[in-house]
Coordinates of N, CA and C in Angstrom, one line a residue:
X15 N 8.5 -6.4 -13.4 CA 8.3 -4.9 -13.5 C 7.7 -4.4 -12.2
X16 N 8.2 -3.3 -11.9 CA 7.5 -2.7 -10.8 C 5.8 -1.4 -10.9
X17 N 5.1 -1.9 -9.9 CA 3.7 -1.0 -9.8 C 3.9 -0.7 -8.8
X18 N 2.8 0.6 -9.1 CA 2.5 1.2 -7.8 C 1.1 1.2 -7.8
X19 N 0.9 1.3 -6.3 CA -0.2 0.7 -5.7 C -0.8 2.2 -4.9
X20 N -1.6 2.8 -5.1 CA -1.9 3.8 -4.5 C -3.6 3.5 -4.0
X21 N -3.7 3.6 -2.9 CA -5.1 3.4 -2.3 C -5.6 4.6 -1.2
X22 N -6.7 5.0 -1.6 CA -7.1 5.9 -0.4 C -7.8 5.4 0.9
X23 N -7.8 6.2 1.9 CA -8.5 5.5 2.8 C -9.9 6.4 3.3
X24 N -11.1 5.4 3.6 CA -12.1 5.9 3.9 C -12.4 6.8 5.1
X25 N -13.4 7.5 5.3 CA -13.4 9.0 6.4 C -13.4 7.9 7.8
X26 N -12.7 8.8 8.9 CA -12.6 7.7 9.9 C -12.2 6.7 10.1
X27 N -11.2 6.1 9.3 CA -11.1 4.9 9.4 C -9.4 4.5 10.3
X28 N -9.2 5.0 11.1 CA -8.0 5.0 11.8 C -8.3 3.8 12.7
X29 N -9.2 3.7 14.0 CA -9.3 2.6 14.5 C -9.2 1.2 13.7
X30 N -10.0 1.3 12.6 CA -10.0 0.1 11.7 C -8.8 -0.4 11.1
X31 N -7.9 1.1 10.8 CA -6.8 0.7 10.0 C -6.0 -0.2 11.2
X32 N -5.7 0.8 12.1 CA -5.1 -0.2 13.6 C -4.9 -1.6 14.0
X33 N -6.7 -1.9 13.7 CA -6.8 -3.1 14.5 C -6.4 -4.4 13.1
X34 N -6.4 -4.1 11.9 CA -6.5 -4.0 10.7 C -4.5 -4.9 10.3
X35 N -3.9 -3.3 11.0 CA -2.6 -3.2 10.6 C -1.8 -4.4 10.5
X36 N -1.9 -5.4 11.6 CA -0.6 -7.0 11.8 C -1.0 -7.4 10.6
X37 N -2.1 -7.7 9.8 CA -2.3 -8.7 8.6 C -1.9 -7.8 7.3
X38 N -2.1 -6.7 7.2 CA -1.7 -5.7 6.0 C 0.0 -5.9 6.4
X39 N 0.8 -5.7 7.2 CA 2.1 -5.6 7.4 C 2.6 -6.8 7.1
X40 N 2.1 -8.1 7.3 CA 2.4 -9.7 7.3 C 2.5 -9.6 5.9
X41 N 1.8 -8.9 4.7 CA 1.6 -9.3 3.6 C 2.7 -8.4 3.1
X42 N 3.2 -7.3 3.1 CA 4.7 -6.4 2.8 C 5.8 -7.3 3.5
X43 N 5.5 -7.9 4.8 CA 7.0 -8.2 5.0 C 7.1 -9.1 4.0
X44 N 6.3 -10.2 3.6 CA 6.4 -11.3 2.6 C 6.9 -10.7 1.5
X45 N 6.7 -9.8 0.9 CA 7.0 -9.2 -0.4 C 8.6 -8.9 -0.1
X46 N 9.0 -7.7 1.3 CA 10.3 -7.5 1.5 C 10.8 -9.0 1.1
X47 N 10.8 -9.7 1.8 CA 11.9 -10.9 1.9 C 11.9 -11.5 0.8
X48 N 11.1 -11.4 0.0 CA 11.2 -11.6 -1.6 C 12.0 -11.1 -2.5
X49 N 12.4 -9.9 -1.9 CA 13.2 -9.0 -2.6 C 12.3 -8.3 -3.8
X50 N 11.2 -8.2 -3.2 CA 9.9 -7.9 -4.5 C 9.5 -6.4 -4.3
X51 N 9.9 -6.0 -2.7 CA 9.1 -4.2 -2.4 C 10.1 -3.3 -2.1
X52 N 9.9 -2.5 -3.5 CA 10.5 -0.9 -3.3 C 10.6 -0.2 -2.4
X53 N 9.1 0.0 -1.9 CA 8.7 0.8 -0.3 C 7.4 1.0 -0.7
X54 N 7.4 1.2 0.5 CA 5.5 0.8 1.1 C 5.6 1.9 2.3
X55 N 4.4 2.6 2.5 CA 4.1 3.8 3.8 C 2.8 4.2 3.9
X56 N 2.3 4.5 4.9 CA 0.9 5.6 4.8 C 0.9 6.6 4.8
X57 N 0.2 7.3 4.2 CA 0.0 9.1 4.0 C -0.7 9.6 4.9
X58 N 0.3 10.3 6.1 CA -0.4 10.9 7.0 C -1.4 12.3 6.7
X59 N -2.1 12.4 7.5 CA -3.5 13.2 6.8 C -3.0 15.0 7.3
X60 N -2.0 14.8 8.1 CA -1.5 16.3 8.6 C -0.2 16.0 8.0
X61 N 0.9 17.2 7.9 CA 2.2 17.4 7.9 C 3.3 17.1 9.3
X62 N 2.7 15.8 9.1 CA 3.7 15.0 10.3 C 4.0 13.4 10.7
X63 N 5.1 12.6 10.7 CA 5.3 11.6 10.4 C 4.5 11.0 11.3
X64 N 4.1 11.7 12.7 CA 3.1 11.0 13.9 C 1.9 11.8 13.5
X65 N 0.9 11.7 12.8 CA 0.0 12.0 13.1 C -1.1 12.2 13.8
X66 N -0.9 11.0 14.7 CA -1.7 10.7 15.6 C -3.4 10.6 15.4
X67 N -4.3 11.1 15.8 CA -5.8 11.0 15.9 C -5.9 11.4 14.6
X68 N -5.5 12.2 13.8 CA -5.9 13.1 12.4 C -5.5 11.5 11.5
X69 N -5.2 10.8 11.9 CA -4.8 9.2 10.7 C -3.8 9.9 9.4
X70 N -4.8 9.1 9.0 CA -3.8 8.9 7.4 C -5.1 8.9 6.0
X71 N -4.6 9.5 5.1 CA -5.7 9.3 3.9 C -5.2 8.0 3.1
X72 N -4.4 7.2 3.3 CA -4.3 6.0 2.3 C -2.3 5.5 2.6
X73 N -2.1 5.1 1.4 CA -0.9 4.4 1.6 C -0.1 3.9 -0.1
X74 N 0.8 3.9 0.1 CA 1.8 4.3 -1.2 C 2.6 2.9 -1.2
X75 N 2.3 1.8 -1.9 CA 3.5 0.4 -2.7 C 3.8 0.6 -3.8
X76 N 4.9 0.3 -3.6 CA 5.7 0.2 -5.0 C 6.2 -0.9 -4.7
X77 N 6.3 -2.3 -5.5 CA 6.7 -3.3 -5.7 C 7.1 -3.9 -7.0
X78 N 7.4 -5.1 -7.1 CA 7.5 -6.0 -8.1 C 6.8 -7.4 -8.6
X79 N 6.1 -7.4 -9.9 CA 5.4 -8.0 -9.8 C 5.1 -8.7 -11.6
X80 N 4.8 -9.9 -11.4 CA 5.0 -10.7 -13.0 C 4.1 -9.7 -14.3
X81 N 2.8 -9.5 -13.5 CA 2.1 -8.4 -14.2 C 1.3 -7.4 -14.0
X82 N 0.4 -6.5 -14.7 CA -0.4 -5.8 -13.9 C -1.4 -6.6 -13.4
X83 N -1.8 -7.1 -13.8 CA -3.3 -8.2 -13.4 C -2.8 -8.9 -12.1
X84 N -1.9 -9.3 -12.0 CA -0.9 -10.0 -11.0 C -1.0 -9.1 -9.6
X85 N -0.5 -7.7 -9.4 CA -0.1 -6.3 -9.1 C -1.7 -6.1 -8.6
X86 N -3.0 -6.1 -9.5 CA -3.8 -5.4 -9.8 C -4.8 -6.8 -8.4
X87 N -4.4 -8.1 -8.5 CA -4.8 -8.8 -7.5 C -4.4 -9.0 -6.3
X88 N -3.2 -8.3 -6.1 CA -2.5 -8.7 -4.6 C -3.2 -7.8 -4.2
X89 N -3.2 -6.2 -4.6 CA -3.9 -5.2 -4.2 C -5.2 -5.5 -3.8
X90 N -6.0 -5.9 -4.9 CA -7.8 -6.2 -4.4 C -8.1 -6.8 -3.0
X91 N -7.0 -7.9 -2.7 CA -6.9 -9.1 -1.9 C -6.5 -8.4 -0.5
X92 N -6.1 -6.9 -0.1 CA -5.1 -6.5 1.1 C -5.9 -6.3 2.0
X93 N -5.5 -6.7 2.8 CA -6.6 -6.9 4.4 C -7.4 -5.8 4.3
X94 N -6.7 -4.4 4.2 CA -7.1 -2.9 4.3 C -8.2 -2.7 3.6
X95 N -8.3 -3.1 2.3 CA -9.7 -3.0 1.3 C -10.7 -3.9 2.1
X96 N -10.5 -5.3 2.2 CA -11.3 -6.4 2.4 C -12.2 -5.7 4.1
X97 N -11.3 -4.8 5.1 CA -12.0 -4.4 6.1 C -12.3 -3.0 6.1
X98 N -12.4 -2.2 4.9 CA -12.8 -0.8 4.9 C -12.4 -0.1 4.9
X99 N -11.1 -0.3 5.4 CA -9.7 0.9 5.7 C -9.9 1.7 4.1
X100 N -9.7 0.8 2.9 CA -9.3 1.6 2.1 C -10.8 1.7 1.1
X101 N -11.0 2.7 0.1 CA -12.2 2.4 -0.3 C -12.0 2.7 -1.6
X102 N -10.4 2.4 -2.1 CA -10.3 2.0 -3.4 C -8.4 2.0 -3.8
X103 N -8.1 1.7 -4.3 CA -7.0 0.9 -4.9 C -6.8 1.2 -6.4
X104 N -6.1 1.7 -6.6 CA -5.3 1.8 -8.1 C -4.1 1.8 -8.3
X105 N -3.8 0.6 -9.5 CA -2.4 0.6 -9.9 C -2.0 0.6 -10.9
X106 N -1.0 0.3 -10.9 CA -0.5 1.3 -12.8 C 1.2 0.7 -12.4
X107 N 1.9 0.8 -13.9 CA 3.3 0.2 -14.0 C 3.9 1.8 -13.2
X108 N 4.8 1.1 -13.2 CA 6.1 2.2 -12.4 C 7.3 2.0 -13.1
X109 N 8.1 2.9 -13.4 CA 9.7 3.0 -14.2 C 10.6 3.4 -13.4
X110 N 11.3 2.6 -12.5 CA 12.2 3.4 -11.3 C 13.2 3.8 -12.4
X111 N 13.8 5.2 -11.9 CA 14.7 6.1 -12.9 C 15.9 6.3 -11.7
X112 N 15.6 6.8 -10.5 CA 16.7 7.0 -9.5 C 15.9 6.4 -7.8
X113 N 16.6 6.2 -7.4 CA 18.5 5.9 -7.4 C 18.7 5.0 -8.4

């Protein structure tokens, strides 16, 4: 079944997310090549794909996964939380309808 993984990110935290980013990305591509992730992105904090200095408030997964607890532990585990980027995580099932 697929979750989504919604996490916000903490005030300031753009440097961190940065330096942060190779090990968070390392752990999506693994899922891509699994054929396990829907899509994955961050939520830029202005109305623009470059945000630039203004960052991002958090970041959007949708994946596949054996269960919520399963879903509910990759999340806890994501570099991003573990280094402050994000300062919390929630997930819940997902029902893809389209495409």
């Amino acid at each position: 079944m697929f979750y989504m993984i919604y996490s916000e990110d903490a005030a300031n935290s753009l440097e961190n997310r940065l330096a942060t980013r190779p090990a968070h990305l390392a752990r999506l591509q693994a899922l891509n090549e699994a054929g396990r992730l829907l899509l994955a992105g961050p939520l830029p904090a202005i109305d623009s794909n470059e945000p630039g200095g203004a960052g991002f408030t958090g970041s959007l997964v949708v994946a596949e996964f054996n269960s919520l607890a399963d879903a509910q532990n990759w999340a806890d585990s994501d570099p991003y939380l573990t280094a402050g980027v994000y300062v919390k995580s929630t997930v819940k099932p997902f029902k893809r309808v389209l495409p």
